[in-house]
Amino acid sequence: MPDASIKVEGKKFMWDGVVYETEKEAQDTMQKYKDDNFEVEMKEEEGKHLLYTRRLVTEIVVEGEAPP
């Protein structure tokens, strides 16, 4: 069973839950994640490919009033 999460450069990435049979299949899916503003890491285990994702923060919304 693959790791549910990995750390890369201090950032936590979560496994997307899919075991990709080919590198091309993993790369195609990786590009879709990137197009949806995710950071993606690919890991190979026993000839299979795994993708770990992390959503990029593009906007921070603060609710409530600012402190005085």
XYZ file of N, CA and C in Angstrom:
204
model
N 0.852 -1.186 0.000
C 0.000 0.000 0.000
C 0.896 1.248 0.000
N 0.690 2.156 -0.946
C 1.502 3.378 -1.014
C 1.281 4.281 0.206
N 2.265 5.138 0.458
C 2.130 6.125 1.521
C 0.977 7.070 1.186
N 0.176 7.416 2.190
C -0.941 8.331 1.980
C -0.454 9.754 1.739
N 0.735 10.068 2.288
C 1.296 11.398 2.093
C 2.815 11.313 2.092
N 3.428 12.319 1.473
C 4.882 12.446 1.478
C 5.229 13.906 1.733
N 6.454 14.156 2.182
C 6.934 15.526 2.352
C 8.049 15.763 1.350
N 7.948 16.885 0.649
C 8.961 17.300 -0.319
C 9.309 18.740 -0.004
N 10.567 18.984 0.335
C 11.028 20.333 0.683
C 10.149 20.959 1.755
N 9.755 20.154 2.741
C 8.958 20.650 3.855
C 7.476 20.824 3.563
N 7.040 20.475 2.352
C 5.632 20.603 1.974
C 4.987 19.220 1.957
N 3.763 19.133 2.477
C 3.050 17.864 2.520
C 2.213 17.684 1.256
N 2.378 16.526 0.615
C 1.621 16.158 -0.584
C 0.801 14.923 -0.258
N -0.426 14.872 -0.751
C -1.326 13.736 -0.502
C -1.455 12.894 -1.771
N -1.431 11.564 -1.587
C -1.590 10.629 -2.701
C -2.996 10.774 -3.272
N -3.130 10.743 -4.586
C -4.452 10.891 -5.209
C -5.247 9.581 -5.230
N -4.657 8.495 -4.736
C -5.389 7.243 -4.588
C -5.394 6.342 -5.807
N -4.649 6.725 -6.844
C -4.636 5.947 -8.078
C -3.233 5.395 -8.317
N -3.155 4.135 -8.741
C -1.889 3.530 -9.165
C -1.893 3.539 -10.686
N -1.001 4.317 -11.284
C -0.934 4.449 -12.737
C -0.004 3.384 -13.299
N -0.475 2.669 -14.295
C 0.292 1.574 -14.893
C 1.467 2.077 -15.726
N 1.279 3.226 -16.385
C 2.346 3.743 -17.251
C 2.731 5.158 -16.839
N 3.959 5.526 -17.158
C 4.423 6.877 -16.859
C 3.635 7.904 -17.668
N 3.293 7.566 -18.913
C 2.531 8.496 -19.760
C 1.168 8.792 -19.149
N 0.488 7.768 -18.667
C -0.816 7.961 -18.027
C -0.674 8.883 -16.814
N 0.373 8.662 -16.024
C 0.607 9.501 -14.848
C 0.926 10.935 -15.264
N 1.746 11.105 -16.302
C 2.102 12.450 -16.761
C 0.899 13.202 -17.316
N 0.009 12.502 -18.035
C -1.204 13.141 -18.553
C -2.071 13.643 -17.407
N -2.231 12.818 -16.381
C -3.035 13.209 -15.219
C -2.331 14.317 -14.438
N -1.017 14.230 -14.356
C -0.219 15.247 -13.671
C -0.462 16.626 -14.295
N -0.503 16.680 -15.621
C -0.744 17.955 -16.303
C -2.133 18.499 -15.987
N -3.128 17.634 -15.887
C -4.483 18.074 -15.542
C -4.503 18.690 -14.148
N -3.795 18.049 -13.206
C -3.704 18.613 -11.856
C -3.033 19.986 -11.885
N -1.948 20.105 -12.638
C -1.239 21.384 -12.722
C -2.142 22.463 -13.314
N -2.946 22.090 -14.329
C -3.880 23.042 -14.933
C -4.941 23.514 -13.931
N -5.202 22.692 -12.905
C -6.177 23.040 -11.862
C -5.505 23.621 -10.617
N -4.294 24.173 -10.785
C -3.547 24.845 -9.715
C -3.120 23.936 -8.570
N -2.640 22.747 -8.911
C -2.065 21.847 -7.920
C -0.570 21.734 -8.167
N 0.193 21.583 -7.092
C 1.582 21.160 -7.206
C 1.518 19.642 -7.237
N 2.368 19.008 -8.035
C 2.307 17.549 -8.185
C 3.698 16.951 -8.130
N 3.818 15.847 -7.423
C 5.048 15.062 -7.381
C 4.721 13.651 -7.852
N 5.583 13.084 -8.700
C 5.390 11.711 -9.156
C 6.427 10.831 -8.464
N 5.991 9.658 -8.049
C 6.862 8.697 -7.386
C 6.662 7.349 -8.058
N 7.763 6.631 -8.303
C 7.668 5.308 -8.910
C 7.941 4.251 -7.850
N 7.053 3.272 -7.780
C 7.204 2.156 -6.849
C 6.891 0.865 -7.582
N 7.846 -0.039 -7.615
C 7.658 -1.360 -8.220
C 7.110 -1.276 -9.647
N 7.619 -0.326 -10.419
C 7.206 -0.191 -11.813
C 5.884 0.524 -12.019
N 5.222 0.917 -10.948
C 3.961 1.663 -11.034
C 4.240 3.124 -10.682
N 3.353 4.010 -11.084
C 3.542 5.436 -10.850
C 2.439 5.971 -9.949
N 2.854 6.792 -9.008
C 1.924 7.394 -8.043
C 2.035 8.904 -8.141
N 0.907 9.586 -7.962
C 0.905 11.044 -7.956
C 0.511 11.548 -6.580
N 1.263 12.522 -6.130
C 0.987 13.191 -4.857
C 0.742 14.655 -5.165
N -0.350 15.193 -4.633
C -0.752 16.551 -4.987
C -0.848 17.455 -3.761
N -0.772 18.735 -4.061
C -0.900 19.772 -3.035
C -1.478 20.991 -3.736
N -2.569 21.512 -3.195
C -3.195 22.668 -3.837
C -2.356 23.920 -3.603
N -2.144 24.675 -4.685
C -1.439 25.947 -4.586
C -2.379 26.996 -4.010
N -1.889 27.796 -3.096
C -2.684 28.884 -2.543
C -2.566 30.057 -3.503
N -3.703 30.454 -4.060
C -3.696 31.568 -5.012
C -4.381 32.810 -4.446
N -5.151 32.600 -3.376
C -5.866 33.728 -2.782
C -6.130 33.412 -1.326
N -5.959 34.428 -0.472
C -6.248 34.260 0.952
C -7.417 35.185 1.282
N -8.478 34.590 1.829
C -9.660 35.358 2.192
C -9.708 35.426 3.704
N -9.767 36.658 4.235
C -9.829 36.871 5.667
C -11.229 37.381 5.982
N -11.890 36.689 6.912
C -13.235 37.107 7.308
C -13.163 37.863 8.627
N -14.135 38.743 8.838
C -14.195 39.511 10.083
C -13.463 40.822 9.950
N -13.511 41.571 11.049
C -12.882 42.892 11.043
C -11.396 42.787 11.355
N -10.658 43.723 10.821
C -9.225 43.775 11.110
C -9.030 44.245 12.550
N -8.028 43.731 13.242
C -7.772 44.177 14.619
C -7.334 45.642 14.637
N -7.643 46.328 15.739
C -7.278 47.765 15.824
C -5.788 48.001 15.874
